[in-house]
Amino acid sequence: MSDSRTVTAVQARKSLLRAFKVQRPLFLWGPPGIGKSELVEGITRELGGLMIDLRLGQMEPTDIRGIPFYNKDIGKMDWAEPVELPDETTASQYPVVVLFLDELNSAAPSVQSAAYQLILNRRIGKYRLPDNVVMVAAGNRESDKGVTYRMPTPLANRFIHQEMKVDFPSWQEWAVNNNIHKDVVGYLSFAKQDLYDFDAKSASRAFATPRSWTFVSQLLDEEEDNDTVTNLIAGTVGEGLAVKFMAHRKVASKMPNPTDILSGKVKDLNVKEVSAMYSLVISMCYELKGAVETKVEDKKFHEMSDNFFGYMMKNFETELVVMGARIALTTYNLPFQPSKLKNFDEFHQRYGKYILQASA
């Protein structure tokens, strides 16, 4: 797959939605930890559907085909259908059911063979997939040092193939929508190259991927001592990145409280460390989103928003202002009313063209 055309997560999402519409199975290829299963899970959630995750690498052929038994009522051998596959009753409760065949090319050849008929004909034996079931498969490439089997040509020909690549803008959009820790998003917005450093030739057990940075986000605890946090992060993304990230956190902790900025209590910025400033922008965006979710009164929300734009214009370079505004305006679609914002005219005049370019 190394010479294949690659797609970002945003592009893969569009491909999946189109494949769902025409009920064609799609295979997502890509290195470990880049968010293949998270992408499928997110789309399923958006559609209000049910995702059934079948880890084929851990299955036997009978887990797909079923087990034969003697049916005394008809006097013949019959098949007990697998319990994991959706029946009509289950499927009828959702607008769509996504059958996610994960680790397909890690499954033994006999398991892959058992999946042939189900994938192409939407049936196996007497079992038929309900009409609202769509199929997606995923797996690592042979070059990724995972346990894989070469996919037989007849099976490969049953899929639309898309190879995903790591793309920072796609990840950042996902991260802020899923409340990944501000320091993780802030650090990686500054050091984009550290989002992913997987090398199949390396012997390192820990390496950076979108998935491992999600683990870092979950491990961060203000009450935990720095030594323990550093050890945990080193075991997640590697020692070198752990040291860099913890240095970033130390400076970021000295930044003003975003609540004080949005309330108008703080208007200046004394610490000018760039990576920490990225974290501060993310923090303010999270605060504004939280204000909308908790339904603060309209007047207070627009006072907070006015302070947001004013503070950024006074203290940040263009790139940071554009990032903060893009997240607030296009990613979160916050309900700003320009007529209620004193700073909006100046902001639009100075940065409007950059926001349009960033959103294109």
mmCIF file of N, CA and C in Angstrom, residues 81-159:
data_model
loop_
_atom_site.group_PDB
_atom_site.id
_atom_site.type_symbol
_atom_site.label_atom_id
_atom_site.label_comp_id
_atom_site.label_asym_id
_atom_site.label_seq_id
_atom_site.Cartn_x
_atom_site.Cartn_y
_atom_site.Cartn_z
ATOM 1 N N GLU A 81 -26.643 -19.302 13.807
ATOM 2 C CA GLU A 81 -26.069 -18.037 13.364
ATOM 3 C C GLU A 81 -25.233 -17.400 14.468
ATOM 4 N N PRO A 82 -24.150 -16.701 14.106
ATOM 5 C CA PRO A 82 -23.305 -16.030 15.112
ATOM 6 C C PRO A 82 -24.096 -14.961 15.861
ATOM 7 N N VAL A 83 -23.901 -14.890 17.161
ATOM 8 C CA VAL A 83 -24.667 -13.938 17.967
ATOM 9 C C VAL A 83 -24.206 -12.505 17.734
ATOM 10 N N GLU A 84 -22.938 -12.293 17.267
ATOM 11 C CA GLU A 84 -22.431 -10.934 17.085
ATOM 12 C C GLU A 84 -23.058 -10.220 15.893
ATOM 13 N N LEU A 85 -23.503 -10.973 14.892
ATOM 14 C CA LEU A 85 -24.069 -10.341 13.705
ATOM 15 C C LEU A 85 -25.471 -9.825 14.002
ATOM 16 N N PRO A 86 -25.823 -8.660 13.476
ATOM 17 C CA PRO A 86 -27.107 -8.038 13.827
ATOM 18 C C PRO A 86 -28.300 -8.756 13.198
ATOM 19 N N ASP A 87 -29.335 -8.945 14.002
ATOM 20 C CA ASP A 87 -30.570 -9.505 13.447
ATOM 21 C C ASP A 87 -31.528 -8.364 13.109
ATOM 22 N N GLU A 88 -32.649 -8.716 12.505
ATOM 23 C CA GLU A 88 -33.615 -7.701 12.066
ATOM 24 C C GLU A 88 -34.157 -6.892 13.241
ATOM 25 N N THR A 89 -34.368 -7.554 14.376
ATOM 26 C CA THR A 89 -34.932 -6.860 15.535
ATOM 27 C C THR A 89 -33.982 -5.779 16.030
ATOM 28 N N THR A 90 -32.699 -6.132 16.150
ATOM 29 C CA THR A 90 -31.709 -5.152 16.605
ATOM 30 C C THR A 90 -31.554 -4.023 15.601
ATOM 31 N N ALA A 91 -31.423 -4.377 14.324
ATOM 32 C CA ALA A 91 -31.184 -3.379 13.284
ATOM 33 C C ALA A 91 -32.341 -2.401 13.149
ATOM 34 N N SER A 92 -33.556 -2.861 13.418
ATOM 35 C CA SER A 92 -34.729 -1.992 13.244
ATOM 36 C C SER A 92 -34.774 -0.852 14.252
ATOM 37 N N GLN A 93 -33.945 -0.916 15.286
ATOM 38 C CA GLN A 93 -33.943 0.112 16.323
ATOM 39 C C GLN A 93 -33.044 1.298 15.973
ATOM 40 N N TYR A 94 -32.318 1.198 14.848
ATOM 41 C CA TYR A 94 -31.365 2.248 14.480
ATOM 42 C C TYR A 94 -31.523 2.616 13.007
ATOM 43 N N PRO A 95 -31.210 3.882 12.665
ATOM 44 C CA PRO A 95 -31.257 4.260 11.249
ATOM 45 C C PRO A 95 -30.174 3.569 10.429
ATOM 46 N N VAL A 96 -29.058 3.240 11.076
ATOM 47 C CA VAL A 96 -27.975 2.541 10.395
ATOM 48 C C VAL A 96 -27.209 1.701 11.412
ATOM 49 N N VAL A 97 -26.740 0.547 10.961
ATOM 50 C CA VAL A 97 -25.867 -0.303 11.774
ATOM 51 C C VAL A 97 -24.556 -0.459 11.009
ATOM 52 N N VAL A 98 -23.465 -0.091 11.655
ATOM 53 C CA VAL A 98 -22.146 -0.182 11.023
ATOM 54 C C VAL A 98 -21.450 -1.437 11.529
ATOM 55 N N LEU A 99 -21.222 -2.377 10.630
ATOM 56 C CA LEU A 99 -20.496 -3.591 10.966
ATOM 57 C C LEU A 99 -19.020 -3.327 10.683
ATOM 58 N N PHE A 100 -18.254 -3.143 11.755
ATOM 59 C CA PHE A 100 -16.849 -2.753 11.642
ATOM 60 C C PHE A 100 -15.974 -3.993 11.783
ATOM 61 N N LEU A 101 -15.362 -4.397 10.674
ATOM 62 C CA LEU A 101 -14.516 -5.586 10.636
ATOM 63 C C LEU A 101 -13.073 -5.150 10.868
ATOM 64 N N ASP A 102 -12.720 -4.989 12.122
ATOM 65 C CA ASP A 102 -11.392 -4.494 12.461
ATOM 66 C C ASP A 102 -10.378 -5.627 12.390
ATOM 67 N N GLU A 103 -9.132 -5.254 12.099
ATOM 68 C CA GLU A 103 -8.027 -6.219 12.035
ATOM 69 C C GLU A 103 -8.287 -7.317 11.004
ATOM 70 N N LEU A 104 -8.990 -6.959 9.922
ATOM 71 C CA LEU A 104 -9.353 -7.979 8.939
ATOM 72 C C LEU A 104 -8.144 -8.687 8.357
ATOM 73 N N ASN A 105 -7.100 -7.919 8.002
ATOM 74 C CA ASN A 105 -5.931 -8.565 7.412
ATOM 75 C C ASN A 105 -4.995 -9.154 8.461
ATOM 76 N N SER A 106 -5.392 -9.059 9.748
ATOM 77 C CA SER A 106 -4.674 -9.784 10.800
ATOM 78 C C SER A 106 -5.333 -11.120 11.093
ATOM 79 N N ALA A 107 -6.484 -11.340 10.482
ATOM 80 C CA ALA A 107 -7.198 -12.606 10.686
ATOM 81 C C ALA A 107 -6.533 -13.704 9.865
ATOM 82 N N ALA A 108 -6.617 -14.909 10.382
ATOM 83 C CA ALA A 108 -6.064 -16.057 9.662
ATOM 84 C C ALA A 108 -6.759 -16.203 8.313
ATOM 85 N N PRO A 109 -6.057 -16.756 7.320
ATOM 86 C CA PRO A 109 -6.668 -16.906 5.985
ATOM 87 C C PRO A 109 -8.014 -17.619 6.015
ATOM 88 N N SER A 110 -8.170 -18.588 6.909
ATOM 89 C CA SER A 110 -9.445 -19.311 6.980
ATOM 90 C C SER A 110 -10.577 -18.393 7.427
ATOM 91 N N VAL A 111 -10.266 -17.424 8.318
ATOM 92 C CA VAL A 111 -11.278 -16.469 8.766
ATOM 93 C C VAL A 111 -11.605 -15.489 7.640
ATOM 94 N N GLN A 112 -10.566 -15.037 6.935
ATOM 95 C CA GLN A 112 -10.802 -14.150 5.806
ATOM 96 C C GLN A 112 -11.670 -14.833 4.751
ATOM 97 N N SER A 113 -11.423 -16.108 4.527
ATOM 98 C CA SER A 113 -12.220 -16.849 3.542
ATOM 99 C C SER A 113 -13.676 -16.941 3.977
ATOM 100 N N ALA A 114 -13.895 -17.104 5.279
ATOM 101 C CA ALA A 114 -15.263 -17.201 5.793
ATOM 102 C C ALA A 114 -16.010 -15.886 5.605
ATOM 103 N N ALA A 115 -15.252 -14.778 5.513
ATOM 104 C CA ALA A 115 -15.886 -13.458 5.384
ATOM 105 C C ALA A 115 -16.227 -13.103 3.935
ATOM 106 N N TYR A 116 -15.703 -13.887 2.960
ATOM 107 C CA TYR A 116 -15.911 -13.563 1.546
ATOM 108 C C TYR A 116 -17.381 -13.291 1.234
ATOM 109 N N GLN A 117 -18.222 -14.308 1.488
ATOM 110 C CA GLN A 117 -19.620 -14.224 1.078
ATOM 111 C C GLN A 117 -20.368 -13.119 1.816
ATOM 112 N N LEU A 118 -20.057 -12.959 3.113
ATOM 113 C CA LEU A 118 -20.732 -11.930 3.900
ATOM 114 C C LEU A 118 -20.425 -10.546 3.337
ATOM 115 N N ILE A 119 -19.170 -10.309 2.975
ATOM 116 C CA ILE A 119 -18.758 -8.988 2.506
ATOM 117 C C ILE A 119 -19.311 -8.674 1.118
ATOM 118 N N LEU A 120 -19.276 -9.637 0.208
ATOM 119 C CA LEU A 120 -19.719 -9.365 -1.156
ATOM 120 C C LEU A 120 -21.230 -9.467 -1.324
ATOM 121 N N ASN A 121 -21.815 -10.520 -0.770
ATOM 122 C CA ASN A 121 -23.231 -10.803 -1.023
ATOM 123 C C ASN A 121 -24.153 -10.419 0.124
ATOM 124 N N ARG A 122 -23.552 -9.901 1.234
ATOM 125 C CA ARG A 122 -24.340 -9.505 2.406
ATOM 126 C C ARG A 122 -25.136 -10.670 2.993
ATOM 127 N N ARG A 123 -24.623 -11.845 2.819
ATOM 128 C CA ARG A 123 -25.252 -13.016 3.410
ATOM 129 C C ARG A 123 -24.200 -14.101 3.591
ATOM 130 N N ILE A 124 -24.483 -15.032 4.471
ATOM 131 C CA ILE A 124 -23.626 -16.193 4.629
ATOM 132 C C ILE A 124 -24.513 -17.335 5.112
ATOM 133 N N GLY A 125 -24.546 -18.398 4.336
ATOM 134 C CA GLY A 125 -25.496 -19.460 4.631
ATOM 135 C C GLY A 125 -26.922 -18.924 4.505
ATOM 136 N N LYS A 126 -27.718 -19.178 5.522
ATOM 137 C CA LYS A 126 -29.100 -18.673 5.515
ATOM 138 C C LYS A 126 -29.220 -17.279 6.127
ATOM 139 N N TYR A 127 -28.132 -16.804 6.709
ATOM 140 C CA TYR A 127 -28.168 -15.492 7.360
ATOM 141 C C TYR A 127 -28.020 -14.376 6.321
ATOM 142 N N ARG A 128 -28.838 -13.337 6.459
ATOM 143 C CA ARG A 128 -28.750 -12.159 5.606
ATOM 144 C C ARG A 128 -28.579 -10.915 6.471
ATOM 145 N N LEU A 129 -27.731 -10.019 6.031
ATOM 146 C CA LEU A 129 -27.591 -8.750 6.737
ATOM 147 C C LEU A 129 -28.862 -7.923 6.543
ATOM 148 N N PRO A 130 -29.388 -7.313 7.594
ATOM 149 C CA PRO A 130 -30.518 -6.387 7.428
ATOM 150 C C PRO A 130 -30.162 -5.273 6.453
ATOM 151 N N ASP A 131 -31.164 -4.691 5.829
ATOM 152 C CA ASP A 131 -30.950 -3.715 4.754
ATOM 153 C C ASP A 131 -30.188 -2.471 5.206
ATOM 154 N N ASN A 132 -30.303 -2.100 6.490
ATOM 155 C CA ASN A 132 -29.659 -0.856 6.942
ATOM 156 C C ASN A 132 -28.271 -1.083 7.531
ATOM 157 N N VAL A 133 -27.681 -2.252 7.262
ATOM 158 C CA VAL A 133 -26.320 -2.541 7.740
ATOM 159 C C VAL A 133 -25.313 -2.160 6.655
ATOM 160 N N VAL A 134 -24.279 -1.404 7.062
ATOM 161 C CA VAL A 134 -23.173 -1.083 6.160
ATOM 162 C C VAL A 134 -21.896 -1.665 6.750
ATOM 163 N N MET A 135 -20.917 -1.912 5.892
ATOM 164 C CA MET A 135 -19.693 -2.572 6.346
ATOM 165 C C MET A 135 -18.450 -1.727 6.105
ATOM 166 N N VAL A 136 -17.582 -1.711 7.114
ATOM 167 C CA VAL A 136 -16.278 -1.059 7.029
ATOM 168 C C VAL A 136 -15.257 -2.024 7.608
ATOM 169 N N ALA A 137 -14.122 -2.131 6.959
ATOM 170 C CA ALA A 137 -13.026 -2.934 7.509
ATOM 171 C C ALA A 137 -11.819 -2.033 7.715
ATOM 172 N N ALA A 138 -10.899 -2.478 8.552
ATOM 173 C CA ALA A 138 -9.689 -1.695 8.802
ATOM 174 C C ALA A 138 -8.543 -2.626 9.126
ATOM 175 N N GLY A 139 -7.340 -2.148 8.863
ATOM 176 C CA GLY A 139 -6.166 -2.940 9.186
ATOM 177 C C GLY A 139 -4.892 -2.153 8.965
ATOM 178 N N ASN A 140 -3.813 -2.655 9.545
ATOM 179 C CA ASN A 140 -2.503 -2.045 9.340
ATOM 180 C C ASN A 140 -1.887 -2.554 8.056
ATOM 181 N N ARG A 141 -0.945 -1.779 7.531
ATOM 182 C CA ARG A 141 -0.239 -2.186 6.328
ATOM 183 C C ARG A 141 0.807 -3.247 6.679
ATOM 184 N N GLU A 142 1.221 -4.005 5.698
ATOM 185 C CA GLU A 142 2.221 -5.051 5.929
ATOM 186 C C GLU A 142 3.542 -4.457 6.396
ATOM 187 N N SER A 143 3.794 -3.206 6.037
ATOM 188 C CA SER A 143 5.057 -2.553 6.394
ATOM 189 C C SER A 143 5.070 -2.010 7.823
ATOM 190 N N ASP A 144 3.962 -2.156 8.559
ATOM 191 C CA ASP A 144 3.853 -1.547 9.880
ATOM 192 C C ASP A 144 4.313 -2.450 11.028
ATOM 193 N N LYS A 145 4.873 -3.613 10.696
ATOM 194 C CA LYS A 145 5.426 -4.541 11.696
ATOM 195 C C LYS A 145 4.357 -5.174 12.591
ATOM 196 N N GLY A 146 3.098 -5.074 12.195
ATOM 197 C CA GLY A 146 2.047 -5.752 12.940
ATOM 198 C C GLY A 146 1.876 -7.167 12.418
ATOM 199 N N VAL A 147 1.014 -7.938 13.073
ATOM 200 C CA VAL A 147 0.709 -9.291 12.613
ATOM 201 C C VAL A 147 -0.309 -9.175 11.484
ATOM 202 N N THR A 148 0.105 -9.445 10.261
ATOM 203 C CA THR A 148 -0.801 -9.345 9.120
ATOM 204 C C THR A 148 -0.599 -10.538 8.191
ATOM 205 N N TYR A 149 -1.656 -10.840 7.451
ATOM 206 C CA TYR A 149 -1.602 -11.822 6.386
ATOM 207 C C TYR A 149 -1.942 -11.109 5.082
ATOM 208 N N ARG A 150 -1.266 -11.505 4.018
ATOM 209 C CA ARG A 150 -1.576 -10.875 2.734
ATOM 210 C C ARG A 150 -3.021 -11.189 2.366
ATOM 211 N N MET A 151 -3.767 -10.154 2.041
ATOM 212 C CA MET A 151 -5.182 -10.336 1.738
ATOM 213 C C MET A 151 -5.343 -10.997 0.373
ATOM 214 N N PRO A 152 -6.100 -12.079 0.297
ATOM 215 C CA PRO A 152 -6.321 -12.729 -0.996
ATOM 216 C C PRO A 152 -6.960 -11.750 -1.980
ATOM 217 N N THR A 153 -6.555 -11.860 -3.228
ATOM 218 C CA THR A 153 -7.052 -10.946 -4.251
ATOM 219 C C THR A 153 -8.577 -10.933 -4.362
ATOM 220 N N PRO A 154 -9.248 -12.088 -4.328
ATOM 221 C CA PRO A 154 -10.719 -12.050 -4.422
ATOM 222 C C PRO A 154 -11.364 -11.259 -3.288
ATOM 223 N N LEU A 155 -10.779 -11.333 -2.078
ATOM 224 C CA LEU A 155 -11.330 -10.574 -0.957
ATOM 225 C C LEU A 155 -11.018 -9.085 -1.117
ATOM 226 N N ALA A 156 -9.776 -8.771 -1.516
ATOM 227 C CA ALA A 156 -9.390 -7.372 -1.698
ATOM 228 C C ALA A 156 -10.282 -6.689 -2.728
ATOM 229 N N ASN A 157 -10.680 -7.450 -3.765
ATOM 230 C CA ASN A 157 -11.486 -6.886 -4.834
ATOM 231 C C ASN A 157 -12.923 -6.584 -4.413
ATOM 232 N N ARG A 158 -13.283 -7.015 -3.219
ATOM 233 C CA ARG A 158 -14.628 -6.754 -2.713
ATOM 234 C C ARG A 158 -14.734 -5.407 -2.000
ATOM 235 N N PHE A 159 -13.598 -4.706 -1.830
ATOM 236 C CA PHE A 159 -13.590 -3.452 -1.067
ATOM 237 C C PHE A 159 -13.236 -2.238 -1.923
#
